[in-house]
Each structure stands twice: as C-alpha cells, then as structure tokens.
Amino acid sequence: MAEASRWHRGGAPKPKLHYRKEVEIRTTLQELSLYFIFLINLCILTFGMVNPHMYYLNKVMSSLFLDTSVPGDERTNFKSIRSITDFWKFMEGPLLEGLYWDAWYTNKTLYNLKNSSRIYYENILLGVPRVRQLKVRNNTCKVYSSFQSLMSECYDKYTSSNEDTSDFGLKQETEWKYSTPNSSSPWHWGFVGVYRNGGFIFTLSKSKSDTKNKFINLRLNSWITRGTRVIFIDFSLYNANVNLFCIIRLVAEFPATGGMITSWQFYSVKLLRYVSHYDYIIASCEITFCIFLIVFTTQEAQKIREFKSAYFKSVWNWLELLLLVLCFVAVSFNIYCNIQIFLLLEDLLKNTEKYSDFYFLAYWYIYYNNIIAITIFFAWIKIFKFISFNKTMSQLSTTLSRCLKDIVGFAIMFFIIFFAYAQLGFLVFGSQVDDFSTFQNAIFAQFRIVLGDFNFAGIQQANRILGPIYFITFIFFVFFVLLNMFLAIINDTYSEVKADYSIGRRPDFELGEMIKKSYNNALEKLRLKKPQKDEDNKGMKGDLAEQARREGFDENEIQSAEQMKKWKERLEKKYYSSEIQDDYQLVTQQEFRDGTTTKYKVILSECLTK
C-alpha cells in the first residue's frame, strides 16, 4: 500500500505511450468500421429484395378478387360470404370475371399469346387456376345416444386421420376422385385447422364459357358436401413490367359448426433475381456478404480457441453466434431457393394447359425473406456492443444491466396477475366477445387494454356484473400499480447510475476520446482549427492507473490509491487553500464509511508533513 501511496502522489515517472492500450482501442475502432461496412452492405442487400411495386400489385389483386361484389348483391363479396350458395355465386361471378381478360375495354382482341389471360391487361395468368377441396369421413365423431334418433351422421373437424379419401359423386372426372398429396408441398395453416396437400382437384379451362359450365355442373351435382372442410383456389400471375410474380390463394373453410370462414394469401415475389443492372449490384452485395460471413466466422473461431469457456460468459458473444447462425441459414435458404427456381421454373412454364404450382417457390422465398428480416434486426442490435464510447448510451446499458434482477422478479409477479386475468376473461367472455374467443386472443386483448385499445361495451354486454369488475380491477392493478412499479425500478436504477457517473465511478471512454482526438487532429491538419499549445491533463489519471497495472498493482490497490488522492486534495483545499470554491462539498458519510482509519491517518500525515 505504501507503493500505491507513492504512485497516487505522482512519484512514479510519466509513462511512455501506452502501446498496448492504443492497439486495443485501434483494433476496436477498426472492428467498428468494418462492421459498419458490413451493415451498409446488408441494408443494400435487403432493400434490394423489396420492391414498392409488391404492395401495389397485392393491393390491385386483392381489390379485384376480394372486394368485387356478387352480381345482384352489392354487400356480398369473398370477404363476406358465409354460405355455400354465396360461395357458388362468387365462383360464377367475381372469380370468373376476374380471371378471364381476353379483350380490351372496347371489346377488341388485344393479345393472342397462347390464349393466355392478361388480368388488368398487364399480368399474365400462368397456366390455369386450380380448385381443390378436402373432406372428412362420416362417423368421425360420436353422437350422444339421446340424439341418435334425430341425427345419424357426424362429421368432425379436419385432421389427416379424419380425411375422406374415397371417391364420391359422379366418379368420372378428377374432381370426384381423390388425388394423393405431394410430399414436397407445404401444409396450409388455416383458422380452424392445418390442411395438407392433395384432395379432390380440378383445373379450370382456358375458355371462360367452359369454366362457367364446369362450375354449374359441379354445383348441380353437389360437389360441396357436408363432409367438405376446406376449398383452395390457387393461381399465379407474372408482371413483366416490374418483374414480379404474384401467387394467389383464396381459402374457404367450412368448420364443423357450420357456415364458412374465408381467408387469402397474396405473395408478390421476385423469382427472377438477376435481370436489370441494379440486380447485378445486389448480386455483388451478396458475394460481399458471404466474404464478411467467412471473416466474422474466422474471428469468432479464434476467440473461442483463445478464451475457451470464458467466451460464452458474455452476452455479446452469444449475440455474435446467433447472428452468424442466422446468416448461414439465410445463405442456405438463398441457395436452396435459387436451385429450386432454376429446376422448376422452366418446367412450370412449358405447359400452359396445366396448373403451375408457384406456391411452393413463393413459400420458401417468403421464409428466406423472413430470415433476412430477423438477421438485419439483430445486426442493428449488435451496434450496442460498440456504444461504450458514448456516455449516454453507456448509462442506458448500465441501467438495464443493474436492474435486470429486479425486472425479472417484477416480471414473475406481473405475469402471474396478468395470466390470471387472461384466464378469467377467456372463461367469462370467451363465448361472446371475439377478443376473448381463445386464450391467446385474451392475452393480446389485455395488452391492448393496457395501451388504451379496448371494447368495454362488448365486455359489459357479455356479463353485466363480472365485466365491469374485471375491467376496473385489471386497470387498477396492472395499469396503475404494476406498470408504475416497473417505471419506478427503471427510474431508481437510472438515478443511481447517474450519481455514480457524476462522482467518477464510470467506465473509461478511451474510444470516444480517440475518435474526438482524431477529429481534432484532422481539423488542425486542414487548418480549420488552431492547434492547442497546452495539453489537457485530464488523461493523467488514466495514464497513472495504466502504469500501476503494468507494475503489478491489483485493482483494489489502485482504487484505494485514487480514493486517497481524492481525500488528500479535498483536505488540502479545505485547510490550506486561501479561498473556498462555491462548488466545494464536504466528505460525505458514505465516503467516510467506505474508508478505514489507516487511510485517514495516511492522509492527515501527508497533509501535515507538506
């Protein structure tokens, strides 16, 4: 400790350039610069995948097939149909008129390209549309004995085990015979079930009149039965003006409760990746992305080899690994999609009389887009790793790390109360209010209540006694009590962090100082700023601390010496200075408790001997 006292008095010689520290800072700065280049490249790559025309193409197609009303009934369209009768009206009306565009608005023949329809005169209908249904067998559920005399048939909800694969009806054409599912085709996740591929399938004709006669024949022969659980309408379009494919799927589900639930999917994707000059710029960004991925993987492998198990103790290292995994998954998806497009696209376009199943390609392309979106999200989050040179950001990260345990404890209490209210709402209002129809919907509805979006009238109408009690108590305990407790935890911790930073208990911002110094040097070389003659002595403390570390002192000794030096300066200022500054503060009780009698003896002896 005596050597530490000599160190804090400045007895040690002024150290030379801290080569090791500056190398570490320069390495961090180079890593930050390299990462920014990677991030810019990734942004160019991701924004190049998205085209503003995708939204407009989806909007135009959805307006045509979803919002067009049934002839004779302006209130009925695909979104609002709820019966089999309305479904056939849609098939023979808006769907038929929307698919077949073979003449200009003046009734003049406009195109003659293998008799292909051009929707809105710009979008080529690829192949022919396909319609398929999935059914369930009779007696897949059990009728209660007292009602068996009234109802002998029972059709359960759709599952793969309940699916009906037997031929029915006329048993002549493909629409009356079961087609086995394709193993490579994805399943469809609907509102009331998960449906696999296959079923009873038929394709439409190139002729509008033939297709209409087909619909009438199916309707008259009861192609839709009580066992029908879902009908899919699939077709694909291509717009050469914007180089986009639009894959459309209209879904009509027939739940076991009766009625009909409609849904839809519109996927505008760019399957032909490299056409324009800008596309080749994106291709160069993809190559650069792979090079960065190899470099970052090599760096992380070296860190793991060097630090071994200690490497996995840092949250930022886990984020690095997650980002690398996502990048490799994205590259794998990209390669797989390009291979599938190369192998299948030509075959799908050869025969225009058959259905072109572009849904498979769009499905994997959408997954690739989702992976890229998650990747760039975590890539931006990683920037927080380099914010230690900024005081405000450092305060934020320190606040979050300090209050983490308190937040975890609060979260346990919060979610116990939150899920208790969610189950209460689901059981009381689930059969009456759409927001509480499922337990998951009840959870999301409560988050919306916290944000001020709620349907109090529906809750009150469902239960006039428990509804208001549920709403008032939930608002009081969750909104007024728990959320304010959460804010209090954050606020108190932030106040503590700011207090620590104000008295010097903060991390060093050497990287920020180096950036600032480099900026000032650049201005001085450009003669935009006068050079400073007197060097600032603010870095002396850090220089002495670094020298002490190299001489073998541990951190406890260095901190003790720094505290002793601070006490000495304040005592000298109080008892030996000719005037007292206005901002002078006495030694606090906390500082007194942190010290020891020995430290005060050393300080007083040094002050008296001086």
mmCIF file with all atom_site columns, N, CA, C and O in Angstrom, residues 273-296:
data_model
loop_
_atom_site.group_PDB
_atom_site.id
_atom_site.type_symbol
_atom_site.label_atom_id
_atom_site.label_alt_id
_atom_site.label_comp_id
_atom_site.label_asym_id
_atom_site.label_entity_id
_atom_site.label_seq_id
_atom_site.pdbx_PDB_ins_code
_atom_site.Cartn_x
_atom_site.Cartn_y
_atom_site.Cartn_z
_atom_site.occupancy
_atom_site.B_iso_or_equiv
_atom_site.pdbx_formal_charge
_atom_site.auth_seq_id
_atom_site.auth_comp_id
_atom_site.auth_asym_id
_atom_site.auth_atom_id
_atom_site.pdbx_PDB_model_num
ATOM 1  N N  . ARG A 1 273 ? -34.172 -13.318 -60.267 1.00 0.00 ? 273 ARG A N  1
ATOM 2  C CA . ARG A 1 273 ? -33.387 -12.422 -59.417 1.00 0.00 ? 273 ARG A CA 1
ATOM 3  C C  . ARG A 1 273 ? -32.511 -11.447 -60.190 1.00 0.00 ? 273 ARG A C  1
ATOM 4  O O  . ARG A 1 273 ? -32.357 -10.299 -59.783 1.00 0.00 ? 273 ARG A O  1
ATOM 5  N N  . TYR A 1 274 ? -31.900 -11.886 -61.284 1.00 0.00 ? 274 TYR A N  1
ATOM 6  C CA . TYR A 1 274 ? -30.861 -11.087 -61.939 1.00 0.00 ? 274 TYR A CA 1
ATOM 7  C C  . TYR A 1 274 ? -31.288 -10.760 -63.367 1.00 0.00 ? 274 TYR A C  1
ATOM 8  O O  . TYR A 1 274 ? -31.072 -11.539 -64.296 1.00 0.00 ? 274 TYR A O  1
ATOM 9  N N  . VAL A 1 275 ? -31.912 -9.583  -63.516 1.00 0.00 ? 275 VAL A N  1
ATOM 10 C CA . VAL A 1 275 ? -32.404 -9.146  -64.825 1.00 0.00 ? 275 VAL A CA 1
ATOM 11 C C  . VAL A 1 275 ? -31.818 -7.781  -65.185 1.00 0.00 ? 275 VAL A C  1
ATOM 12 O O  . VAL A 1 275 ? -31.224 -7.615  -66.240 1.00 0.00 ? 275 VAL A O  1
ATOM 13 N N  . SER A 1 276 ? -31.970 -6.795  -64.316 1.00 0.00 ? 276 SER A N  1
ATOM 14 C CA . SER A 1 276 ? -31.504 -5.438  -64.594 1.00 0.00 ? 276 SER A CA 1
ATOM 15 C C  . SER A 1 276 ? -30.090 -5.238  -64.044 1.00 0.00 ? 276 SER A C  1
ATOM 16 O O  . SER A 1 276 ? -29.520 -6.099  -63.373 1.00 0.00 ? 276 SER A O  1
ATOM 17 N N  . HIS A 1 277 ? -29.535 -4.051  -64.338 1.00 0.00 ? 277 HIS A N  1
ATOM 18 C CA . HIS A 1 277 ? -28.195 -3.723  -63.841 1.00 0.00 ? 277 HIS A CA 1
ATOM 19 C C  . HIS A 1 277 ? -28.199 -3.615  -62.318 1.00 0.00 ? 277 HIS A C  1
ATOM 20 O O  . HIS A 1 277 ? -27.221 -4.001  -61.657 1.00 0.00 ? 277 HIS A O  1
ATOM 21 N N  . TYR A 1 278 ? -29.272 -3.087  -61.760 1.00 0.00 ? 278 TYR A N  1
ATOM 22 C CA . TYR A 1 278 ? -29.362 -2.985  -60.308 1.00 0.00 ? 278 TYR A CA 1
ATOM 23 C C  . TYR A 1 278 ? -29.360 -4.360  -59.655 1.00 0.00 ? 278 TYR A C  1
ATOM 24 O O  . TYR A 1 278 ? -28.814 -4.532  -58.559 1.00 0.00 ? 278 TYR A O  1
ATOM 25 N N  . ASP A 1 279 ? -29.926 -5.335  -60.329 1.00 0.00 ? 279 ASP A N  1
ATOM 26 C CA . ASP A 1 279 ? -29.928 -6.702  -59.787 1.00 0.00 ? 279 ASP A CA 1
ATOM 27 C C  . ASP A 1 279 ? -28.517 -7.255  -59.681 1.00 0.00 ? 279 ASP A C  1
ATOM 28 O O  . ASP A 1 279 ? -28.202 -8.008  -58.748 1.00 0.00 ? 279 ASP A O  1
ATOM 29 N N  . TYR A 1 280 ? -27.666 -6.883  -60.610 1.00 0.00 ? 280 TYR A N  1
ATOM 30 C CA . TYR A 1 280 ? -26.274 -7.365  -60.549 1.00 0.00 ? 280 TYR A CA 1
ATOM 31 C C  . TYR A 1 280 ? -25.489 -6.639  -59.447 1.00 0.00 ? 280 TYR A C  1
ATOM 32 O O  . TYR A 1 280 ? -24.536 -7.195  -58.898 1.00 0.00 ? 280 TYR A O  1
ATOM 33 N N  . ILE A 1 281 ? -25.891 -5.418  -59.133 1.00 0.00 ? 281 ILE A N  1
ATOM 34 C CA . ILE A 1 281 ? -25.294 -4.752  -57.971 1.00 0.00 ? 281 ILE A CA 1
ATOM 35 C C  . ILE A 1 281 ? -25.669 -5.502  -56.695 1.00 0.00 ? 281 ILE A C  1
ATOM 36 O O  . ILE A 1 281 ? -24.831 -5.701  -55.797 1.00 0.00 ? 281 ILE A O  1
ATOM 37 N N  . ILE A 1 282 ? -26.923 -5.931  -56.608 1.00 0.00 ? 282 ILE A N  1
ATOM 38 C CA . ILE A 1 282 ? -27.360 -6.733  -55.462 1.00 0.00 ? 282 ILE A CA 1
ATOM 39 C C  . ILE A 1 282 ? -26.593 -8.048  -55.418 1.00 0.00 ? 282 ILE A C  1
ATOM 40 O O  . ILE A 1 282 ? -26.225 -8.533  -54.331 1.00 0.00 ? 282 ILE A O  1
ATOM 41 N N  . ALA A 1 283 ? -26.320 -8.624  -56.580 1.00 0.00 ? 283 ALA A N  1
ATOM 42 C CA . ALA A 1 283 ? -25.545 -9.871  -56.614 1.00 0.00 ? 283 ALA A CA 1
ATOM 43 C C  . ALA A 1 283 ? -24.133 -9.655  -56.063 1.00 0.00 ? 283 ALA A C  1
ATOM 44 O O  . ALA A 1 283 ? -23.600 -10.513 -55.335 1.00 0.00 ? 283 ALA A O  1
ATOM 45 N N  . SER A 1 284 ? -23.516 -8.510  -56.396 1.00 0.00 ? 284 SER A N  1
ATOM 46 C CA . SER A 1 284 ? -22.188 -8.208  -55.834 1.00 0.00 ? 284 SER A CA 1
ATOM 47 C C  . SER A 1 284 ? -22.268 -8.023  -54.318 1.00 0.00 ? 284 SER A C  1
ATOM 48 O O  . SER A 1 284 ? -21.347 -8.416  -53.587 1.00 0.00 ? 284 SER A O  1
ATOM 49 N N  . CYS A 1 285 ? -23.374 -7.456  -53.834 1.00 0.00 ? 285 CYS A N  1
ATOM 50 C CA . CYS A 1 285 ? -23.558 -7.322  -52.381 1.00 0.00 ? 285 CYS A CA 1
ATOM 51 C C  . CYS A 1 285 ? -23.706 -8.698  -51.724 1.00 0.00 ? 285 CYS A C  1
ATOM 52 O O  . CYS A 1 285 ? -23.241 -8.891  -50.595 1.00 0.00 ? 285 CYS A O  1
ATOM 53 N N  . GLU A 1 286 ? -24.338 -9.625  -52.408 1.00 0.00 ? 286 GLU A N  1
ATOM 54 C CA . GLU A 1 286 ? -24.465 -10.980 -51.874 1.00 0.00 ? 286 GLU A CA 1
ATOM 55 C C  . GLU A 1 286 ? -23.098 -11.650 -51.747 1.00 0.00 ? 286 GLU A C  1
ATOM 56 O O  . GLU A 1 286 ? -22.813 -12.335 -50.753 1.00 0.00 ? 286 GLU A O  1
ATOM 57 N N  . ILE A 1 287 ? -22.241 -11.444 -52.752 1.00 0.00 ? 287 ILE A N  1
ATOM 58 C CA . ILE A 1 287 ? -20.887 -12.004 -52.691 1.00 0.00 ? 287 ILE A CA 1
ATOM 59 C C  . ILE A 1 287 ? -20.101 -11.365 -51.547 1.00 0.00 ? 287 ILE A C  1
ATOM 60 O O  . ILE A 1 287 ? -19.400 -12.050 -50.785 1.00 0.00 ? 287 ILE A O  1
ATOM 61 N N  . THR A 1 288 ? -20.226 -10.040 -51.413 1.00 0.00 ? 288 THR A N  1
ATOM 62 C CA . THR A 1 288 ? -19.550 -9.344  -50.317 1.00 0.00 ? 288 THR A CA 1
ATOM 63 C C  . THR A 1 288 ? -20.050 -9.839  -48.963 1.00 0.00 ? 288 THR A C  1
ATOM 64 O O  . THR A 1 288 ? -19.274 -9.989  -48.014 1.00 0.00 ? 288 THR A O  1
ATOM 65 N N  . PHE A 1 289 ? -21.348 -10.089 -48.872 1.00 0.00 ? 289 PHE A N  1
ATOM 66 C CA . PHE A 1 289 ? -21.938 -10.614 -47.641 1.00 0.00 ? 289 PHE A CA 1
ATOM 67 C C  . PHE A 1 289 ? -21.315 -11.955 -47.269 1.00 0.00 ? 289 PHE A C  1
ATOM 68 O O  . PHE A 1 289 ? -20.992 -12.203 -46.091 1.00 0.00 ? 289 PHE A O  1
ATOM 69 N N  . CYS A 1 290 ? -21.119 -12.819 -48.239 1.00 0.00 ? 290 CYS A N  1
ATOM 70 C CA . CYS A 1 290 ? -20.501 -14.129 -47.967 1.00 0.00 ? 290 CYS A CA 1
ATOM 71 C C  . CYS A 1 290 ? -19.053 -13.962 -47.508 1.00 0.00 ? 290 CYS A C  1
ATOM 72 O O  . CYS A 1 290 ? -18.590 -14.702 -46.621 1.00 0.00 ? 290 CYS A O  1
ATOM 73 N N  . ILE A 1 291 ? -18.332 -12.997 -48.083 1.00 0.00 ? 291 ILE A N  1
ATOM 74 C CA . ILE A 1 291 ? -16.944 -12.764 -47.665 1.00 0.00 ? 291 ILE A CA 1
ATOM 75 C C  . ILE A 1 291 ? -16.918 -12.282 -46.209 1.00 0.00 ? 291 ILE A C  1
ATOM 76 O O  . ILE A 1 291 ? -16.115 -12.762 -45.392 1.00 0.00 ? 291 ILE A O  1
ATOM 77 N N  . PHE A 1 292 ? -17.780 -11.341 -45.875 1.00 0.00 ? 292 PHE A N  1
ATOM 78 C CA . PHE A 1 292 ? -17.874 -10.880 -44.489 1.00 0.00 ? 292 PHE A CA 1
ATOM 79 C C  . PHE A 1 292 ? -18.213 -12.031 -43.553 1.00 0.00 ? 292 PHE A C  1
ATOM 80 O O  . PHE A 1 292 ? -17.676 -12.122 -42.440 1.00 0.00 ? 292 PHE A O  1
ATOM 81 N N  . LEU A 1 293 ? -19.103 -12.897 -43.991 1.00 0.00 ? 293 LEU A N  1
ATOM 82 C CA . LEU A 1 293 ? -19.509 -14.026 -43.153 1.00 0.00 ? 293 LEU A CA 1
ATOM 83 C C  . LEU A 1 293 ? -18.328 -14.946 -42.862 1.00 0.00 ? 293 LEU A C  1
ATOM 84 O O  . LEU A 1 293 ? -18.152 -15.413 -41.733 1.00 0.00 ? 293 LEU A O  1
ATOM 85 N N  . ILE A 1 294 ? -17.507 -15.181 -43.856 1.00 0.00 ? 294 ILE A N  1
ATOM 86 C CA . ILE A 1 294 ? -16.317 -16.020 -43.650 1.00 0.00 ? 294 ILE A CA 1
ATOM 87 C C  . ILE A 1 294 ? -15.345 -15.343 -42.680 1.00 0.00 ? 294 ILE A C  1
ATOM 88 O O  . ILE A 1 294 ? -14.789 -15.983 -41.777 1.00 0.00 ? 294 ILE A O  1
ATOM 89 N N  . VAL A 1 295 ? -15.158 -14.018 -42.853 1.00 0.00 ? 295 VAL A N  1
ATOM 90 C CA . VAL A 1 295 ? -14.229 -13.281 -41.984 1.00 0.00 ? 295 VAL A CA 1
ATOM 91 C C  . VAL A 1 295 ? -14.718 -13.304 -40.540 1.00 0.00 ? 295 VAL A C  1
ATOM 92 O O  . VAL A 1 295 ? -13.957 -13.595 -39.601 1.00 0.00 ? 295 VAL A O  1
ATOM 93 N N  . PHE A 1 296 ? -15.991 -13.003 -40.323 1.00 0.00 ? 296 PHE A N  1
ATOM 94 C CA . PHE A 1 296 ? -16.531 -12.980 -38.960 1.00 0.00 ? 296 PHE A CA 1
ATOM 95 C C  . PHE A 1 296 ? -16.510 -14.363 -38.326 1.00 0.00 ? 296 PHE A C  1
ATOM 96 O O  . PHE A 1 296 ? -16.252 -14.497 -37.123 1.00 0.00 ? 296 PHE A O  1
#
